[in-house]
Amino acid sequence: MPRLPQPGADFDDWGQLLNDYLSQAHNSDGTIKANAISESALSPEIQTKLNAVAELQSAADASLAISVTDYGAVGNGVADDTAAIQAAVVAANGRIPVAIPAGTYMINAGTGLQLNIAGTRLILAPSATLKAITNSLASYVILNVTAADCAIVGGIVMGDITTHVGSAGEWGHGIIINGAAHRCLVERVTVKHCWGDGIYIGNGMPTDVQVVQVIADSNRRQGMSVVGANRIRVQGGSYINTGALGAVAPTAGIDIEPNPSSGNNVIEFILEGAVCASNVGPGIQLTRATAQTTRGKVSGCIASANGQAGILSAGSAGSLAVDVVGCSAIYNSGDGVQAACPGLVVNGGRAFANTGHGVSATTQVDLQGCAVSFNAKCGLLFGAGSNNSTVTGMIIRNNGSGAATTWHEVDVASTGLIMSGSVARPATSGNRAIYGINVRSGATGAVFAGCRATVGTSGAISPRADTVQAPAVS
């Protein structure tokens, strides 16, 4: 691993070591490599300044743009402005931004607005709304992106869920980013009240899509679905209240879920700094699918007050490899983290005050450096099938408040668990855990290395005959 030279040592290798270290983030001419520093790693002050520059850039772009009003759009909330806006898109031909001033522009979602010319850039005023005309369609789209290098910046995209006159289907989407829409940017857009998803990304595998500071609010099926993509990056934003105005499963804030046997994977995705809250279903759903791969990283996200698990991994076939780093799963009406398919690694973050378990697993899972506390049921539940899971450097405490003498801080029903350097500490009063660590009958091969557990209502640890404690848990 590259490292800095050590003072007083490395005399003959000083230059080479320093070059190797600097090359991780620098080009050979000394400039910073692209994406070496993520926006989330910058100080709040720098992020604020960058956002201000982006706002000025959007305003500058708009001043150079053609306006949809020059092509007959009126934005009065009554007239059908679909053809007029489409005419502006065609006239711009991907070379000039298309400005949409304040107003409510009614869109025929049966045809939708087609961003089918490479380089098309829509710049919406903050209160500019593209609103679906009430319909009975099972499937519709307001903005359909099929060409590369397109952008949708600012404004509101609004479905018809409160007035929809049909009951069939779940595919009325606000924005669809299709397989050829490489390098698409959706930034500072609010997408709400859609019959299906706020944003749907798939129908192929678009590459390098960016979804930045988007609000997806009160959509019927998902805040955002990603069913096919390569290197999609979601930065910040809020994916909230899915299912609040009418629901069809899964009702997640964000769902990463390839379609089975479709030939389309979701790989090398990055989901960072998003808030997924108050959804009827899970906050973040990570799904594997038959013959497909789900692979990427979720970091610094908050999954809060959702109707099911805060973060859920699921799927009976296919491949999943996802790192969940520094996320908070809090106040959910289910488990904080629910690992129902293999391939999940949870590193850092917390599971706090969920009405279910802090973390539950029915398949192998690796947990590192998390804080799990004040959950109504177990802190950690390793159910049947979660064999050979690992727990490293964790603090599990004050769980089991949902019922007296029912739950444990750590409850093990699987084989081969290895837990090291961790602490299980039941509360000292009120409803609290029976044991700090409970190893059920049949849960063979458990190893606890350098762990501590304090006394619950019945004791600190309930081991099996072959449970290894090195040293004895106390």
CSV table of C-alpha atoms in Angstrom, one decimal:
chain,number,residue,atom,x,y,z
A,1,MET,CA,0.0,0.0,0.0
A,2,PRO,CA,1.4,3.5,-0.9
A,3,ARG,CA,2.7,5.4,2.1
A,4,LEU,CA,4.7,8.5,3.0
A,5,PRO,CA,8.4,8.1,3.6
A,6,GLN,CA,9.5,7.7,7.2
A,7,PRO,CA,11.8,10.4,8.7
A,8,GLY,CA,15.2,8.9,9.6
A,9,ALA,CA,14.6,5.9,7.3
A,10,ASP,CA,13.9,5.0,3.7
A,11,PHE,CA,17.1,6.9,2.7
A,12,ASP,CA,17.5,5.3,-0.7
A,13,ASP,CA,13.8,5.0,-1.5
A,14,TRP,CA,12.5,8.4,-0.3
A,15,GLY,CA,11.8,9.8,-3.7
A,16,GLN,CA,10.1,6.7,-5.1
A,17,LEU,CA,7.9,6.3,-2.0
A,18,LEU,CA,6.8,9.9,-2.2
A,19,ASN,CA,6.0,9.7,-5.9
A,20,ASP,CA,4.1,6.5,-5.3
A,21,TYR,CA,2.1,8.1,-2.5
A,22,LEU,CA,1.3,11.3,-4.5
A,23,SER,CA,0.4,9.4,-7.6
A,24,GLN,CA,-2.7,8.1,-5.9
A,25,ALA,CA,-4.4,11.5,-6.2
A,26,HIS,CA,-2.2,13.5,-8.6
A,27,ASN,CA,-1.4,13.3,-12.3
A,28,SER,CA,2.2,13.3,-13.5
A,29,ASP,CA,2.0,17.1,-14.1
A,30,GLY,CA,1.0,17.7,-10.4
A,31,THR,CA,-2.7,18.4,-11.1
A,32,ILE,CA,-5.4,16.6,-9.0
A,33,LYS,CA,-6.9,13.5,-10.7
A,34,ALA,CA,-10.5,13.7,-11.6
A,35,ASN,CA,-12.8,12.5,-8.8
A,36,ALA,CA,-9.9,12.2,-6.4
A,37,ILE,CA,-11.8,14.4,-3.9
A,38,SER,CA,-15.6,13.9,-3.6
A,39,GLU,CA,-17.9,16.8,-2.9
A,40,SER,CA,-18.9,15.1,0.4
A,41,ALA,CA,-15.3,15.2,1.5
A,42,LEU,CA,-15.1,19.0,1.2
A,43,SER,CA,-15.8,21.3,4.1
A,44,PRO,CA,-19.4,22.7,4.4
A,45,GLU,CA,-18.1,26.1,3.6
A,46,ILE,CA,-16.5,25.0,0.3
A,47,GLN,CA,-19.6,23.0,-0.6
A,48,THR,CA,-21.7,26.1,-0.1
A,49,LYS,CA,-19.4,28.1,-2.3
A,50,LEU,CA,-19.5,25.5,-5.0
A,51,ASN,CA,-23.3,25.3,-4.9
A,52,ALA,CA,-23.4,29.1,-5.2
A,53,VAL,CA,-21.1,28.9,-8.3
A,54,ALA,CA,-23.4,26.2,-9.8
A,55,GLU,CA,-26.4,28.5,-9.3
A,56,LEU,CA,-24.6,31.3,-11.0
A,57,GLN,CA,-23.6,29.0,-13.9
A,58,SER,CA,-27.2,27.9,-14.3
A,59,ALA,CA,-28.4,31.5,-14.4
A,60,ALA,CA,-25.7,32.3,-16.9
A,61,ASP,CA,-26.7,29.3,-19.0
A,62,ALA,CA,-30.3,30.3,-18.9
A,63,SER,CA,-29.4,33.8,-20.1
A,64,LEU,CA,-27.9,32.3,-23.2
A,65,ALA,CA,-30.7,29.8,-23.7
A,66,ILE,CA,-33.8,29.8,-25.9
A,67,SER,CA,-37.0,30.0,-23.9
A,68,VAL,CA,-39.9,27.6,-24.4
A,69,THR,CA,-42.2,30.6,-24.3
A,70,ASP,CA,-40.7,31.6,-27.7
A,71,TYR,CA,-42.2,28.4,-29.1
A,72,GLY,CA,-45.7,28.8,-27.7
A,73,ALA,CA,-45.5,27.4,-24.2
A,74,VAL,CA,-47.7,29.3,-21.8
A,75,GLY,CA,-47.2,27.6,-18.4
A,76,ASN,CA,-50.6,28.6,-17.1
A,77,GLY,CA,-51.5,25.1,-15.7
A,78,VAL,CA,-54.2,24.6,-18.2
A,79,ALA,CA,-52.8,24.5,-21.8
A,80,ASP,CA,-51.0,21.4,-23.1
A,81,ASP,CA,-47.5,22.7,-23.5
A,82,THR,CA,-46.0,19.3,-24.7
A,83,ALA,CA,-45.6,20.2,-28.4
A,84,ALA,CA,-44.2,23.7,-27.7
A,85,ILE,CA,-41.5,22.5,-25.3
A,86,GLN,CA,-40.6,19.7,-27.7
A,87,ALA,CA,-40.3,22.2,-30.5
A,88,ALA,CA,-37.8,24.2,-28.4
A,89,VAL,CA,-35.8,21.1,-27.7
A,90,VAL,CA,-35.6,20.4,-31.4
A,91,ALA,CA,-34.7,24.0,-32.2
A,92,ALA,CA,-31.9,24.0,-29.6
A,93,ASN,CA,-30.5,20.8,-31.3
A,94,GLY,CA,-28.3,20.0,-28.3
A,95,ARG,CA,-26.2,23.2,-28.8
A,96,ILE,CA,-28.1,25.8,-26.8
A,97,PRO,CA,-29.7,25.3,-23.4
A,98,VAL,CA,-33.5,25.3,-23.2
A,99,ALA,CA,-34.9,27.6,-20.5
A,100,ILE,CA,-38.2,26.9,-18.8
A,101,PRO,CA,-39.4,30.0,-16.9
A,102,ALA,CA,-41.6,30.0,-13.8
A,103,GLY,CA,-45.0,28.5,-14.4
A,104,THR,CA,-46.9,25.2,-14.6
A,105,TYR,CA,-46.5,23.5,-17.9
A,106,MET,CA,-49.0,20.7,-18.6
A,107,ILE,CA,-47.4,17.6,-20.2
A,108,ASN,CA,-49.1,14.8,-22.1
A,109,ALA,CA,-47.3,12.0,-20.2
A,110,GLY,CA,-48.6,9.4,-22.8
A,111,THR,CA,-46.0,10.8,-25.2
A,112,GLY,CA,-43.8,12.7,-22.8
A,113,LEU,CA,-41.1,15.1,-23.5
A,114,GLN,CA,-38.3,13.4,-25.5
A,115,LEU,CA,-34.7,14.3,-24.7
A,116,ASN,CA,-33.5,12.4,-27.8
A,117,ILE,CA,-30.9,14.8,-29.1
A,118,ALA,CA,-27.4,14.5,-27.6
A,119,GLY,CA,-26.4,17.4,-25.4
A,120,THR,CA,-29.9,18.7,-24.7
A,121,ARG,CA,-29.9,20.8,-21.5
A,122,LEU,CA,-33.1,21.8,-19.8
A,123,ILE,CA,-32.8,24.6,-17.3
A,124,LEU,CA,-35.9,25.1,-15.2
A,125,ALA,CA,-36.6,28.0,-12.9
A,126,PRO,CA,-36.9,26.9,-9.3
A,127,SER,CA,-40.7,27.1,-9.5
A,128,ALA,CA,-41.1,25.9,-13.0
A,129,THR,CA,-43.2,22.7,-13.0
A,130,LEU,CA,-43.7,20.1,-15.7
A,131,LYS,CA,-46.9,18.5,-14.6
A,132,ALA,CA,-48.5,15.4,-16.1
A,133,ILE,CA,-52.0,15.9,-17.5
A,134,THR,CA,-54.4,13.7,-15.5
A,135,ASN,CA,-54.7,10.3,-17.2
A,136,SER,CA,-55.7,6.7,-16.7
A,137,LEU,CA,-52.5,5.2,-18.1
A,138,ALA,CA,-50.7,2.2,-16.5
A,139,SER,CA,-47.4,3.5,-17.9
A,140,TYR,CA,-46.3,7.0,-18.7
A,141,VAL,CA,-43.3,9.3,-18.6
A,142,ILE,CA,-42.9,13.1,-18.2
A,143,LEU,CA,-39.3,13.4,-19.3
A,144,ASN,CA,-37.8,10.6,-21.3
A,145,VAL,CA,-34.0,10.8,-21.8
A,146,THR,CA,-32.7,8.6,-24.6
A,147,ALA,CA,-29.6,10.5,-25.9
A,148,ALA,CA,-26.2,11.0,-24.4
A,149,ASP,CA,-24.9,14.0,-22.5
A,150,CYS,CA,-28.3,15.5,-21.6
A,151,ALA,CA,-29.0,17.5,-18.4
A,152,ILE,CA,-32.1,18.4,-16.4
A,153,VAL,CA,-31.3,21.2,-13.9
A,154,GLY,CA,-33.7,22.7,-11.4
A,155,GLY,CA,-37.5,22.9,-11.2
A,156,ILE,CA,-40.2,20.4,-10.4
A,157,VAL,CA,-41.4,17.3,-12.3
A,158,MET,CA,-44.9,16.4,-11.0
A,159,GLY,CA,-47.1,13.3,-11.7
A,160,ASP,CA,-50.8,12.9,-11.3
A,161,ILE,CA,-51.2,10.6,-8.4
A,162,THR,CA,-53.7,12.8,-6.6
A,163,THR,CA,-56.0,12.9,-9.7
A,164,HIS,CA,-55.1,9.7,-11.6
A,165,VAL,CA,-58.3,8.1,-12.9
A,166,GLY,CA,-57.0,4.6,-13.5
A,167,SER,CA,-56.0,1.8,-11.1
A,168,ALA,CA,-53.7,-0.4,-13.3
A,169,GLY,CA,-50.0,-0.4,-13.5
A,170,GLU,CA,-47.1,1.0,-11.6
A,171,TRP,CA,-45.0,2.5,-14.3
A,172,GLY,CA,-46.0,6.2,-14.4
A,173,HIS,CA,-42.5,7.7,-14.0
A,174,GLY,CA,-41.4,11.3,-13.7
A,175,ILE,CA,-38.0,10.9,-15.4
A,176,ILE,CA,-36.7,7.8,-17.3
A,177,ILE,CA,-33.0,7.6,-18.1
A,178,ASN,CA,-32.6,5.0,-20.7
A,179,GLY,CA,-29.7,2.8,-21.8
A,180,ALA,CA,-28.1,5.2,-24.3
A,181,ALA,CA,-28.4,8.2,-22.0
A,182,HIS,CA,-24.8,8.1,-21.0
A,183,ARG,CA,-23.4,10.9,-18.8
A,184,CYS,CA,-26.9,12.2,-18.1
A,185,LEU,CA,-27.1,14.8,-15.3
A,186,VAL,CA,-30.2,15.4,-13.1
A,187,GLU,CA,-29.5,18.1,-10.6
A,188,ARG,CA,-31.5,20.0,-8.0
A,189,VAL,CA,-34.8,18.7,-9.4
A,190,THR,CA,-37.9,17.8,-7.3
A,191,VAL,CA,-39.8,14.8,-8.7
A,192,LYS,CA,-43.0,14.2,-6.9
A,193,HIS,CA,-46.5,12.6,-7.0
A,194,CYS,CA,-45.7,10.1,-9.8
A,195,TRP,CA,-47.9,7.0,-10.4
A,196,GLY,CA,-44.8,4.9,-10.5
A,197,ASP,CA,-41.2,6.1,-9.7
A,198,GLY,CA,-39.9,9.6,-9.4
A,199,ILE,CA,-36.8,8.5,-11.4
A,200,TYR,CA,-36.3,5.2,-13.3
A,201,ILE,CA,-32.8,4.3,-14.6
A,202,GLY,CA,-32.6,1.3,-16.9
A,203,ASN,CA,-33.8,-0.1,-20.2
A,204,GLY,CA,-30.2,-0.9,-20.8
A,205,MET,CA,-27.1,0.2,-18.9
A,206,PRO,CA,-26.4,4.0,-19.1
A,207,THR,CA,-22.9,4.9,-18.0
A,208,ASP,CA,-21.7,7.7,-15.7
A,209,VAL,CA,-25.2,9.0,-14.9
A,210,GLN,CA,-25.2,11.6,-12.1
A,211,VAL,CA,-28.1,12.4,-9.8
A,212,VAL,CA,-27.3,15.3,-7.6
A,213,GLN,CA,-29.3,16.9,-4.8
A,214,VAL,CA,-32.6,15.6,-6.1
A,215,ILE,CA,-35.8,15.5,-4.0
A,216,ALA,CA,-38.1,12.6,-4.8
A,217,ASP,CA,-41.2,13.1,-2.7
A,218,SER,CA,-44.5,11.1,-2.4
A,219,ASN,CA,-44.2,8.9,-5.5
A,220,ARG,CA,-46.3,5.8,-5.6
A,221,ARG,CA,-43.8,2.9,-6.2
A,222,GLN,CA,-40.2,4.2,-5.6
A,223,GLY,CA,-38.4,7.5,-5.1
A,224,MET,CA,-35.8,6.2,-7.5
A,225,SER,CA,-35.3,2.8,-9.2
A,226,VAL,CA,-32.0,1.7,-10.7
A,227,VAL,CA,-32.4,-1.4,-12.7
A,228,GLY,CA,-29.5,-1.1,-15.1
A,229,ALA,CA,-26.4,1.2,-14.9
A,230,ASN,CA,-22.7,1.3,-14.9
A,231,ARG,CA,-21.0,3.8,-12.6
A,232,ILE,CA,-24.1,5.8,-11.6
A,233,ARG,CA,-23.4,8.3,-8.9
A,234,VAL,CA,-26.1,9.6,-6.6
A,235,GLN,CA,-25.0,12.5,-4.5
A,236,GLY,CA,-27.1,13.9,-1.6
A,237,GLY,CA,-30.8,14.6,-2.0
A,238,SER,CA,-33.9,13.3,-0.3
A,239,TYR,CA,-35.9,10.3,-1.2
A,240,ILE,CA,-39.0,10.6,1.0
A,241,ASN,CA,-42.6,9.7,1.6
A,242,THR,CA,-42.8,7.0,-1.1
A,243,GLY,CA,-46.3,5.5,-0.9
A,244,ALA,CA,-47.7,8.3,1.3
A,245,LEU,CA,-50.3,9.2,-1.4
A,246,GLY,CA,-51.0,5.7,-2.6
A,247,ALA,CA,-48.6,2.7,-2.6
A,248,VAL,CA,-47.5,-0.2,-4.7
A,249,ALA,CA,-44.5,-2.3,-3.5
A,250,PRO,CA,-41.7,-2.0,-2.9
A,251,THR,CA,-42.3,1.6,-1.9
A,252,ALA,CA,-38.6,2.2,-1.2
A,253,GLY,CA,-36.8,5.5,-1.1
A,254,ILE,CA,-34.1,4.1,-3.4
A,255,ASP,CA,-34.2,0.7,-4.9
A,256,ILE,CA,-31.1,-0.8,-6.6
A,257,GLU,CA,-32.6,-3.8,-8.4
A,258,PRO,CA,-31.6,-5.3,-11.8
A,259,ASN,CA,-34.3,-7.1,-13.6
A,260,PRO,CA,-33.8,-10.9,-13.6
A,261,SER,CA,-32.1,-12.4,-16.6
A,262,SER,CA,-32.2,-9.1,-18.4
A,263,GLY,CA,-28.5,-8.8,-19.3
A,264,ASN,CA,-28.4,-5.5,-17.4
A,265,ASN,CA,-26.4,-5.2,-14.2
A,266,VAL,CA,-26.1,-2.3,-11.7
A,267,ILE,CA,-22.3,-2.1,-11.2
A,268,GLU,CA,-19.8,0.3,-9.6
A,269,PHE,CA,-22.6,2.5,-8.3
A,270,ILE,CA,-22.0,5.1,-5.6
A,271,LEU,CA,-24.8,6.3,-3.4
A,272,GLU,CA,-23.5,8.9,-1.0
A,273,GLY,CA,-25.1,11.4,1.4
A,274,ALA,CA,-28.7,10.7,0.6
A,275,VAL,CA,-31.6,10.9,3.0
A,276,CYS,CA,-34.2,8.1,2.6
A,277,ALA,CA,-36.9,8.8,5.1
A,278,SER,CA,-40.6,8.2,5.9
A,279,ASN,CA,-41.1,5.8,3.0
A,280,VAL,CA,-43.8,3.1,3.4
A,281,GLY,CA,-41.2,0.4,2.5
A,282,PRO,CA,-37.5,0.3,3.1
A,283,GLY,CA,-35.3,3.4,3.0
A,284,ILE,CA,-32.7,1.8,0.7
A,285,GLN,CA,-33.2,-1.6,-1.0
A,286,LEU,CA,-30.3,-3.5,-2.5
A,287,THR,CA,-31.4,-6.4,-4.5
A,288,ARG,CA,-29.7,-9.2,-6.4
A,289,ALA,CA,-31.5,-10.8,-9.3
A,290,THR,CA,-31.1,-14.0,-11.3
A,291,ALA,CA,-28.1,-14.0,-13.7
A,292,GLN,CA,-27.3,-10.4,-12.8
A,293,THR,CA,-24.9,-8.4,-10.6
A,294,THR,CA,-25.5,-5.7,-8.1
A,295,ARG,CA,-22.2,-4.1,-7.0
A,296,GLY,CA,-21.3,-0.8,-5.4
A,297,LYS,CA,-21.1,1.4,-2.3
A,298,VAL,CA,-23.5,3.2,-0.1
A,299,SER,CA,-21.9,5.8,2.1
A,300,GLY,CA,-22.9,8.5,4.5
A,301,CYS,CA,-26.6,8.0,4.0
A,302,ILE,CA,-29.5,8.3,6.5
A,303,ALA,CA,-32.3,5.8,6.4
A,304,SER,CA,-34.9,7.1,8.9
A,305,ALA,CA,-38.5,6.6,10.0
A,306,ASN,CA,-39.3,4.1,7.1
A,307,GLY,CA,-42.1,1.6,7.4
A,308,GLN,CA,-39.8,-1.3,6.9
A,309,ALA,CA,-36.0,-1.8,7.3
A,310,GLY,CA,-33.8,1.2,7.0
A,311,ILE,CA,-31.4,-0.7,4.7
A,312,LEU,CA,-32.4,-4.0,3.1
A,313,SER,CA,-30.5,-6.5,1.0
A,314,ALA,CA,-32.7,-9.1,-0.7
A,315,GLY,CA,-33.0,-11.5,-3.6
A,316,SER,CA,-32.8,-15.3,-3.9
A,317,ALA,CA,-30.4,-15.5,-6.8
A,318,GLY,CA,-27.7,-13.6,-8.6
A,319,SER,CA,-24.7,-11.7,-7.2
A,320,LEU,CA,-24.5,-8.9,-4.8
A,321,ALA,CA,-21.4,-7.1,-3.4
A,322,VAL,CA,-22.2,-3.9,-1.6
A,323,ASP,CA,-20.3,-2.0,1.0
A,324,VAL,CA,-22.4,0.1,3.4
A,325,VAL,CA,-20.1,2.6,5.0
A,326,GLY,CA,-20.9,5.2,7.7
A,327,CYS,CA,-24.7,5.1,7.3
A,328,SER,CA,-27.3,5.7,10.0
A,329,ALA,CA,-30.4,3.4,10.1
A,330,ILE,CA,-32.6,5.1,12.8
A,331,TYR,CA,-36.2,5.1,13.9
A,332,ASN,CA,-37.4,2.7,11.3
A,333,SER,CA,-40.6,0.5,11.8
A,334,GLY,CA,-38.6,-2.6,11.2
A,335,ASP,CA,-34.9,-3.5,11.5
A,336,GLY,CA,-32.2,-0.9,11.1
A,337,VAL,CA,-30.3,-3.2,8.7
A,338,GLN,CA,-31.8,-6.4,7.3
A,339,ALA,CA,-29.4,-8.7,5.5
A,340,ALA,CA,-31.5,-11.2,3.6
A,341,CYS,CA,-29.0,-12.1,0.8
A,342,PRO,CA,-25.2,-12.6,1.0
A,343,GLY,CA,-22.7,-10.0,-0.1
A,344,LEU,CA,-23.3,-7.2,2.3
A,345,VAL,CA,-20.5,-5.6,4.3
A,346,VAL,CA,-21.5,-2.9,6.9
A,347,ASN,CA,-18.7,-0.7,8.1
A,348,GLY,CA,-19.2,2.0,10.6
A,349,GLY,CA,-22.4,4.0,11.2
A,350,ARG,CA,-25.2,3.2,13.6
A,351,ALA,CA,-28.5,1.3,14.0
A,352,PHE,CA,-30.5,3.2,16.6
A,353,ALA,CA,-34.0,3.2,18.0
A,354,ASN,CA,-35.6,0.9,15.4
A,355,THR,CA,-38.8,-0.9,16.3
A,356,GLY,CA,-37.3,-4.2,15.1
A,357,HIS,CA,-33.7,-5.5,15.5
A,358,GLY,CA,-30.7,-3.2,15.1
A,359,VAL,CA,-29.2,-5.6,12.6
A,360,SER,CA,-30.8,-8.9,11.5
A,361,ALA,CA,-29.3,-11.5,9.2
A,362,THR,CA,-30.7,-14.6,7.6
A,363,THR,CA,-27.6,-15.0,5.4
A,364,GLN,CA,-23.9,-14.4,5.9
A,365,VAL,CA,-23.0,-10.8,6.7
A,366,ASP,CA,-19.9,-8.9,7.9
A,367,LEU,CA,-20.2,-6.1,10.4
A,368,GLN,CA,-17.4,-3.8,11.4
A,369,GLY,CA,-17.2,-0.8,13.7
A,370,CYS,CA,-20.9,-0.1,14.1
A,371,ALA,CA,-22.8,1.2,17.1
A,372,VAL,CA,-26.1,-0.6,17.7
A,373,SER,CA,-28.3,0.7,20.5
A,374,PHE,CA,-31.8,1.4,21.8
A,375,ASN,CA,-33.5,-0.9,19.3
A,376,ALA,CA,-36.7,-2.5,20.5
A,377,LYS,CA,-35.7,-6.1,19.8
A,378,CYS,CA,-32.2,-7.6,19.6
A,379,GLY,CA,-29.2,-5.5,18.9
A,380,LEU,CA,-27.8,-8.2,16.5
A,381,LEU,CA,-29.8,-11.2,15.5
A,382,PHE,CA,-28.0,-13.9,13.5
A,383,GLY,CA,-30.8,-16.1,12.3
A,384,ALA,CA,-30.7,-19.5,10.8
A,385,GLY,CA,-28.7,-19.3,7.5
A,386,SER,CA,-26.4,-16.5,8.5
A,387,ASN,CA,-23.6,-19.0,9.0
A,388,ASN,CA,-19.9,-17.8,9.1
A,389,SER,CA,-20.8,-14.1,9.8
A,390,THR,CA,-18.3,-11.9,11.4
A,391,VAL,CA,-18.6,-9.0,13.9
A,392,THR,CA,-15.5,-6.8,14.6
A,393,GLY,CA,-15.1,-3.8,16.9
A,394,MET,CA,-18.7,-3.1,17.6
A,395,ILE,CA,-20.7,-1.6,20.5
A,396,ILE,CA,-24.1,-3.2,21.1
A,397,ARG,CA,-26.0,-1.8,24.1
A,398,ASN,CA,-29.3,-0.9,25.6
A,399,ASN,CA,-31.4,-3.0,23.1
A,400,GLY,CA,-34.4,-5.1,23.9
A,401,SER,CA,-36.6,-2.3,25.2
A,402,GLY,CA,-39.7,-3.5,23.3
A,403,ALA,CA,-40.6,-6.3,25.7
A,404,ALA,CA,-39.4,-7.6,29.1
A,405,THR,CA,-37.3,-10.7,29.1
A,406,THR,CA,-37.6,-11.4,25.4
A,407,TRP,CA,-34.6,-10.2,23.6
A,408,HIS,CA,-30.8,-10.3,23.8
A,409,GLU,CA,-28.1,-7.9,22.8
A,410,VAL,CA,-26.6,-10.5,20.5
A,411,ASP,CA,-28.6,-13.5,19.6
A,412,VAL,CA,-26.9,-16.3,17.6
A,413,ALA,CA,-28.9,-19.0,15.9
A,414,SER,CA,-26.3,-19.7,13.1
A,415,THR,CA,-23.1,-21.6,13.0
A,416,GLY,CA,-19.5,-20.4,12.7
A,417,LEU,CA,-20.0,-16.8,14.0
A,418,ILE,CA,-16.7,-15.0,14.8
A,419,MET,CA,-17.1,-11.9,17.0
A,420,SER,CA,-14.0,-10.0,18.1
A,421,GLY,CA,-13.2,-6.9,20.0
A,422,SER,CA,-16.8,-6.0,20.7
A,423,VAL,CA,-18.9,-5.1,23.7
A,424,ALA,CA,-22.5,-6.2,24.4
A,425,ARG,CA,-23.9,-4.2,27.3
A,426,PRO,CA,-27.6,-4.6,28.3
A,427,ALA,CA,-29.4,-1.8,30.0
A,428,THR,CA,-29.5,-1.8,33.8
A,429,SER,CA,-33.2,-1.1,34.2
A,430,GLY,CA,-36.6,-1.2,32.5
A,431,ASN,CA,-37.2,-3.6,29.6
A,432,ARG,CA,-33.8,-5.0,28.8
A,433,ALA,CA,-31.9,-7.9,27.3
A,434,ILE,CA,-31.9,-11.3,28.9
A,435,TYR,CA,-28.2,-11.9,28.0
A,436,GLY,CA,-25.5,-9.8,26.6
A,437,ILE,CA,-24.7,-12.7,24.3
A,438,ASN,CA,-27.0,-15.7,23.7
A,439,VAL,CA,-25.8,-18.7,21.7
A,440,ARG,CA,-28.8,-20.9,20.9
A,441,SER,CA,-28.8,-24.7,20.9
A,442,GLY,CA,-27.4,-25.9,17.5
A,443,ALA,CA,-25.4,-22.7,17.0
A,444,THR,CA,-22.1,-24.5,16.9
A,445,GLY,CA,-18.6,-23.1,16.3
A,446,ALA,CA,-19.2,-19.6,17.7
A,447,VAL,CA,-16.0,-17.8,18.6
A,448,PHE,CA,-15.8,-14.7,20.8
A,449,ALA,CA,-12.3,-13.2,20.9
A,450,GLY,CA,-11.6,-10.2,23.1
A,451,CYS,CA,-15.2,-9.5,23.7
A,452,ARG,CA,-17.0,-8.2,26.8
A,453,ALA,CA,-20.6,-8.6,27.9
A,454,THR,CA,-22.3,-7.3,31.0
A,455,VAL,CA,-25.2,-8.9,32.8
A,456,GLY,CA,-28.8,-8.8,31.5
A,457,THR,CA,-31.8,-10.1,33.4
A,458,SER,CA,-30.3,-13.6,33.4
A,459,GLY,CA,-26.5,-13.2,32.8
A,460,ALA,CA,-23.7,-11.9,30.6
A,461,ILE,CA,-23.4,-14.9,28.2
A,462,SER,CA,-25.3,-18.1,27.5
A,463,PRO,CA,-22.8,-20.3,25.5
A,464,ARG,CA,-23.0,-23.7,24.0
A,465,ALA,CA,-20.5,-26.5,24.9
A,466,ASP,CA,-18.2,-25.7,21.9
A,467,THR,CA,-18.4,-21.9,22.2
A,468,VAL,CA,-14.9,-20.5,22.2
A,469,GLN,CA,-14.2,-17.5,24.5
A,470,ALA,CA,-10.7,-16.2,24.3
A,471,PRO,CA,-10.5,-14.9,27.0
A,472,ALA,CA,-13.7,-15.7,28.8
A,473,VAL,CA,-16.5,-13.2,28.1
A,474,SER,CA,-17.2,-11.2,31.2
